[in-house]
Amino acid sequence: MSIDSINRISSIDSVDADSLEAIDSLDVIGTADRLDAVGTLDATDTLDFIDTVDVIDDPGHVLDAVDAGDDTPGPALPPASPAAPPRVRTRLAGRAPAPPSRRAAVHSVGAVTAVLLALVAIGSVIHEPVLIPPLAASAAIIHGAPRLPLAQPRSVILGHLMCVVIGYAVVAVAGSSPWGAAVAAGVSLAAMTLTRCPHSPACATAVVIVLNTPAPATFVPLLMGSTALLVLAGWALSRSRPSSTRYPAYWW
C-alpha cells in the first residue's frame, strides 16, 4: 500500500498495516484534538509496522516515537524546516542588497566622518567654508559604494571640475537664479554622461555655484583639493582593513 501524502488529520493513535512498502511523505497538522505542528517523514523505503506516532505542538520537534516491528528505535529525524515567510512580507522586503556586516558598517561610517571632519578642520584654519553638501555626498558614495562608477576617481574629480565650469558659465550668461540653477544641473548631467564620468553629487556643485556665486579664485582650488583628498582618503582607508573592498576599481 502506497501513501503519497496526508495533508490534514485530527489525531493519530496508531497505524496498523501488514505490509507498508513505501512512504514518501507524511505531513501531520494538529495536536491531540487539532495538531498545530507540521512534521515530515522523508526517505522511508520500507516500514513493516508502525505501532504509535506521538506528535506534539512544538514545530521544532517532529515525532516523539516511531515504533518499528523489531522494537528498535530508528534514527532521530531532523527538525522540521521553518515555514516560509508570507508572500506579502517577501514583497515588502524588496530586492535591495543585504546590509553589510557590523564591522564593515562601522568602518564606512567612521571613514566618512573622519574625512568630513578633516575638511571642516581645514576650513577653520583658512577661514573658508570647505565642507559643502556635494562633498559630503561624494564621500558617502566613495566609502559606501566603492565599486560603483560614480565613486571612481575619474568620475569624482572630473565630474566636479566640469560642473564648476558649467556653473560659472550659467552665472555669466543668465545670472544667479533658481531657473539658472536647474538648467546648470541638467547641462552638468548631460556633460558627465557624454564624457563617461558620472557623479551625481557634482550636479549639486553646479547648483551651489549658480545660487551662491562664490568667488572662483578661492572656491575652485578648495573644491578640487577637497575632491582629491576624498579620493586619497578612500584609497588609504580601504587598505586599512584587510577585508574591506579595495578602492578604487580603476583610476581613469
CSV table of C-alpha atoms in Angstrom, one decimal:
chain,number,residue,atom,x,y,z
A,1,MET,CA,0.0,0.0,0.0
A,2,SER,CA,1.5,3.4,-1.1
A,3,ILE,CA,0.7,6.7,0.7
A,4,ASP,CA,1.8,9.9,-1.1
A,5,SER,CA,0.7,12.5,1.4
A,6,ILE,CA,-1.7,13.0,4.3
A,7,ASN,CA,-2.4,16.8,4.5
A,8,ARG,CA,-4.6,17.2,7.5
A,9,ILE,CA,-5.8,14.8,10.2
A,10,SER,CA,-7.3,15.4,13.6
A,11,SER,CA,-5.4,12.7,15.6
A,12,ILE,CA,-3.2,9.7,15.1
A,13,ASP,CA,-3.2,6.9,17.6
A,14,SER,CA,-1.9,4.1,15.6
A,15,VAL,CA,-1.4,2.9,12.1
A,16,ASP,CA,-1.7,-0.9,11.5
A,17,ALA,CA,-0.6,-2.5,8.3
A,18,ASP,CA,0.5,-5.9,7.2
A,19,SER,CA,2.8,-4.6,4.5
A,20,LEU,CA,3.7,-1.0,4.1
A,21,GLU,CA,6.4,-0.8,1.4
A,22,ALA,CA,6.9,2.9,0.7
A,23,ILE,CA,6.1,6.1,2.5
A,24,ASP,CA,7.2,9.3,0.5
A,25,SER,CA,6.0,12.0,2.9
A,26,LEU,CA,3.8,12.3,6.0
A,27,ASP,CA,2.6,15.8,6.9
A,28,VAL,CA,0.7,16.0,10.2
A,29,ILE,CA,-1.1,19.1,11.2
A,30,GLY,CA,-2.7,19.5,14.6
A,31,THR,CA,-2.4,18.4,18.2
A,32,ALA,CA,-4.3,15.6,20.0
A,33,ASP,CA,-7.6,17.3,19.1
A,34,ARG,CA,-6.2,19.5,16.3
A,35,LEU,CA,-2.5,19.4,15.7
A,36,ASP,CA,-0.6,22.6,15.0
A,37,ALA,CA,2.8,21.2,14.2
A,38,VAL,CA,4.0,20.1,10.8
A,39,GLY,CA,6.1,17.0,10.7
A,40,THR,CA,7.7,15.5,7.7
A,41,LEU,CA,8.9,11.9,7.4
A,42,ASP,CA,11.2,11.5,4.4
A,43,ALA,CA,13.3,8.8,2.8
A,44,THR,CA,11.5,5.8,4.3
A,45,ASP,CA,11.8,2.8,1.9
A,46,THR,CA,10.3,0.0,4.0
A,47,LEU,CA,8.3,0.2,7.2
A,48,ASP,CA,6.7,-3.1,8.2
A,49,PHE,CA,4.7,-1.9,11.1
A,50,ILE,CA,4.0,1.4,12.9
A,51,ASP,CA,2.8,1.0,16.4
A,52,THR,CA,2.3,4.5,17.7
A,53,VAL,CA,3.1,8.0,16.5
A,54,ASP,CA,3.0,10.8,19.0
A,55,VAL,CA,3.0,14.3,17.7
A,56,ILE,CA,3.5,17.4,19.9
A,57,ASP,CA,2.6,21.1,19.4
A,58,ASP,CA,6.1,22.5,19.0
A,59,PRO,CA,7.1,22.7,15.3
A,60,GLY,CA,10.8,22.3,16.3
A,61,HIS,CA,10.0,18.6,17.3
A,62,VAL,CA,8.6,16.3,14.7
A,63,LEU,CA,7.8,12.8,16.0
A,64,ASP,CA,8.3,11.6,19.6
A,65,ALA,CA,8.2,7.9,18.9
A,66,VAL,CA,8.1,5.6,15.9
A,67,ASP,CA,8.0,2.0,17.0
A,68,ALA,CA,9.2,-0.4,14.3
A,69,GLY,CA,8.3,-4.1,14.3
A,70,ASP,CA,11.6,-5.1,15.9
A,71,ASP,CA,11.1,-2.6,18.7
A,72,THR,CA,14.4,-0.9,17.8
A,73,PRO,CA,14.2,2.9,17.8
A,74,GLY,CA,15.0,4.4,14.5
A,75,PRO,CA,17.4,7.3,13.9
A,76,ALA,CA,16.5,10.8,15.1
A,77,LEU,CA,14.6,12.8,12.5
A,78,PRO,CA,15.8,16.3,11.6
A,79,PRO,CA,13.7,19.2,12.9
A,80,ALA,CA,11.1,20.4,10.5
A,81,SER,CA,12.1,23.3,8.4
A,82,PRO,CA,10.5,26.7,9.4
A,83,ALA,CA,7.5,27.8,7.5
A,84,ALA,CA,8.2,30.1,4.5
A,85,PRO,CA,7.5,33.8,5.2
A,86,PRO,CA,4.3,35.2,3.8
A,87,ARG,CA,4.5,36.4,0.2
A,88,VAL,CA,3.5,39.9,1.3
A,89,ARG,CA,6.5,40.1,3.6
A,90,THR,CA,8.8,38.9,0.8
A,91,ARG,CA,7.4,41.7,-1.5
A,92,LEU,CA,7.9,44.3,1.2
A,93,ALA,CA,11.5,43.3,1.7
A,94,GLY,CA,12.2,44.3,-1.9
A,95,ARG,CA,15.3,43.5,-3.9
A,96,ALA,CA,17.7,45.7,-2.0
A,97,PRO,CA,21.1,44.2,-1.2
A,98,ALA,CA,21.7,42.6,2.1
A,99,PRO,CA,23.0,45.0,4.8
A,100,PRO,CA,26.8,45.0,5.4
A,101,SER,CA,28.3,43.4,8.4
A,102,ARG,CA,28.6,45.4,11.6
A,103,ARG,CA,32.3,45.9,11.2
A,104,ALA,CA,32.0,47.0,7.6
A,105,ALA,CA,29.3,49.5,8.5
A,106,VAL,CA,31.3,50.9,11.4
A,107,HIS,CA,34.4,51.2,9.2
A,108,SER,CA,32.5,53.1,6.4
A,109,VAL,CA,30.7,55.4,8.8
A,110,GLY,CA,33.9,56.2,10.7
A,111,ALA,CA,35.8,56.8,7.4
A,112,VAL,CA,33.2,59.2,6.1
A,113,THR,CA,33.0,61.1,9.4
A,114,ALA,CA,36.8,61.4,9.6
A,115,VAL,CA,37.2,62.8,6.1
A,116,LEU,CA,34.4,65.3,6.6
A,117,LEU,CA,35.9,66.4,9.9
A,118,ALA,CA,39.2,66.9,8.2
A,119,LEU,CA,37.5,69.2,5.6
A,120,VAL,CA,35.9,71.2,8.5
A,121,ALA,CA,39.3,71.5,10.2
A,122,ILE,CA,40.9,72.8,7.0
A,123,GLY,CA,38.1,75.3,6.6
A,124,SER,CA,38.5,76.6,10.2
A,125,VAL,CA,42.2,77.1,9.7
A,126,ILE,CA,42.0,79.0,6.5
A,127,HIS,CA,38.7,80.7,7.5
A,128,GLU,CA,36.9,79.5,4.3
A,129,PRO,CA,33.8,77.1,4.1
A,130,VAL,CA,35.4,74.0,2.6
A,131,LEU,CA,32.7,71.4,3.5
A,132,ILE,CA,29.8,71.8,1.2
A,133,PRO,CA,26.9,69.4,0.7
A,134,PRO,CA,28.1,68.0,-2.7
A,135,LEU,CA,31.4,66.9,-1.0
A,136,ALA,CA,29.5,65.1,1.8
A,137,ALA,CA,27.5,63.2,-0.8
A,138,SER,CA,30.8,62.3,-2.7
A,139,ALA,CA,32.4,61.0,0.5
A,140,ALA,CA,29.3,58.8,1.2
A,141,ILE,CA,29.4,57.3,-2.3
A,142,ILE,CA,33.2,56.7,-2.2
A,143,HIS,CA,33.0,54.8,1.1
A,144,GLY,CA,29.5,53.4,0.9
A,145,ALA,CA,29.7,52.0,-2.7
A,146,PRO,CA,33.4,52.0,-3.7
A,147,ARG,CA,32.9,49.7,-6.7
A,148,LEU,CA,30.3,51.9,-8.5
A,149,PRO,CA,31.4,54.0,-11.5
A,150,LEU,CA,30.1,57.1,-9.6
A,151,ALA,CA,32.7,56.5,-6.9
A,152,GLN,CA,35.8,56.2,-9.1
A,153,PRO,CA,38.5,59.0,-9.2
A,154,ARG,CA,37.8,59.8,-12.8
A,155,SER,CA,34.1,60.5,-12.1
A,156,VAL,CA,34.7,62.3,-8.8
A,157,ILE,CA,37.4,64.7,-9.9
A,158,LEU,CA,36.4,65.3,-13.5
A,159,GLY,CA,32.7,65.4,-12.6
A,160,HIS,CA,33.1,68.2,-10.1
A,161,LEU,CA,35.5,70.1,-12.4
A,162,MET,CA,33.1,70.1,-15.3
A,163,CYS,CA,30.2,71.1,-13.1
A,164,VAL,CA,32.2,74.0,-11.8
A,165,VAL,CA,32.9,75.3,-15.3
A,166,ILE,CA,29.2,74.8,-16.3
A,167,GLY,CA,28.0,76.6,-13.1
A,168,TYR,CA,30.1,79.7,-13.6
A,169,ALA,CA,29.2,79.7,-17.3
A,170,VAL,CA,25.5,79.8,-16.5
A,171,VAL,CA,26.1,82.6,-14.0
A,172,ALA,CA,27.9,84.5,-16.6
A,173,VAL,CA,25.1,84.1,-19.2
A,174,ALA,CA,21.9,84.1,-17.2
A,175,GLY,CA,22.9,85.3,-13.7
A,176,SER,CA,22.1,83.8,-10.3
A,177,SER,CA,18.6,82.4,-10.1
A,178,PRO,CA,16.8,79.1,-9.4
A,179,TRP,CA,15.9,78.8,-13.1
A,180,GLY,CA,19.6,79.0,-14.0
A,181,ALA,CA,20.5,76.5,-11.2
A,182,ALA,CA,18.0,74.0,-12.7
A,183,VAL,CA,19.5,74.5,-16.2
A,184,ALA,CA,23.0,74.1,-14.8
A,185,ALA,CA,22.2,70.8,-13.2
A,186,GLY,CA,20.7,69.4,-16.4
A,187,VAL,CA,23.6,70.5,-18.5
A,188,SER,CA,26.0,69.1,-16.0
A,189,LEU,CA,24.3,65.7,-16.0
A,190,ALA,CA,24.5,65.6,-19.8
A,191,ALA,CA,28.1,66.6,-19.9
A,192,MET,CA,29.1,63.9,-17.4
A,193,THR,CA,27.2,61.3,-19.2
A,194,LEU,CA,28.8,62.1,-22.6
A,195,THR,CA,32.4,62.1,-21.1
A,196,ARG,CA,31.8,58.8,-19.2
A,197,CYS,CA,32.4,60.3,-15.7
A,198,PRO,CA,29.0,60.2,-14.0
A,199,HIS,CA,29.0,61.6,-10.5
A,200,SER,CA,25.6,62.8,-9.3
A,201,PRO,CA,26.8,65.0,-6.3
A,202,ALA,CA,28.7,67.1,-8.9
A,203,CYS,CA,25.3,68.3,-10.2
A,204,ALA,CA,24.7,69.8,-6.8
A,205,THR,CA,28.1,71.6,-7.2
A,206,ALA,CA,26.7,73.4,-10.2
A,207,VAL,CA,23.6,74.4,-8.3
A,208,VAL,CA,25.6,75.7,-5.4
A,209,ILE,CA,27.7,77.9,-7.7
A,210,VAL,CA,24.7,79.4,-9.5
A,211,LEU,CA,22.7,80.1,-6.3
A,212,ASN,CA,25.6,81.4,-4.2
A,213,THR,CA,28.1,82.7,-6.8
A,214,PRO,CA,31.2,82.1,-4.7
A,215,ALA,CA,34.5,83.7,-5.7
A,216,PRO,CA,36.2,81.4,-8.3
A,217,ALA,CA,39.7,82.3,-7.1
A,218,THR,CA,39.1,80.6,-3.7
A,219,PHE,CA,36.2,78.2,-4.4
A,220,VAL,CA,37.7,76.3,-7.3
A,221,PRO,CA,41.1,75.4,-5.7
A,222,LEU,CA,39.4,74.4,-2.5
A,223,LEU,CA,36.9,72.3,-4.2
A,224,MET,CA,39.4,70.5,-6.4
A,225,GLY,CA,41.7,69.9,-3.5
A,226,SER,CA,38.9,68.6,-1.4
A,227,THR,CA,37.9,66.1,-4.1
A,228,ALA,CA,41.5,64.9,-4.4
A,229,LEU,CA,41.6,64.5,-0.6
A,230,LEU,CA,38.4,62.4,-0.7
A,231,VAL,CA,39.8,60.1,-3.3
A,232,LEU,CA,43.1,59.7,-1.5
A,233,ALA,CA,41.4,59.1,1.8
A,234,GLY,CA,39.2,56.4,0.2
A,235,TRP,CA,42.2,54.7,-1.2
A,236,ALA,CA,44.1,54.8,2.1
A,237,LEU,CA,41.2,53.8,4.3
A,238,SER,CA,40.2,50.9,2.1
A,239,ARG,CA,43.6,49.3,2.8
A,240,SER,CA,43.5,49.9,6.5
A,241,ARG,CA,41.1,47.0,6.9
A,242,PRO,CA,42.2,43.8,5.2
A,243,SER,CA,38.7,42.5,4.5
A,244,SER,CA,37.3,45.8,3.1
A,245,THR,CA,36.6,46.4,-0.5
A,246,ARG,CA,39.5,47.9,-2.4
A,247,TYR,CA,39.1,51.4,-3.7
A,248,PRO,CA,39.3,52.4,-6.5
A,249,ALA,CA,38.2,49.9,-9.0
A,250,TYR,CA,40.1,52.0,-11.6
A,251,TRP,CA,41.8,55.3,-11.7
A,252,TRP,CA,40.9,56.5,-15.2
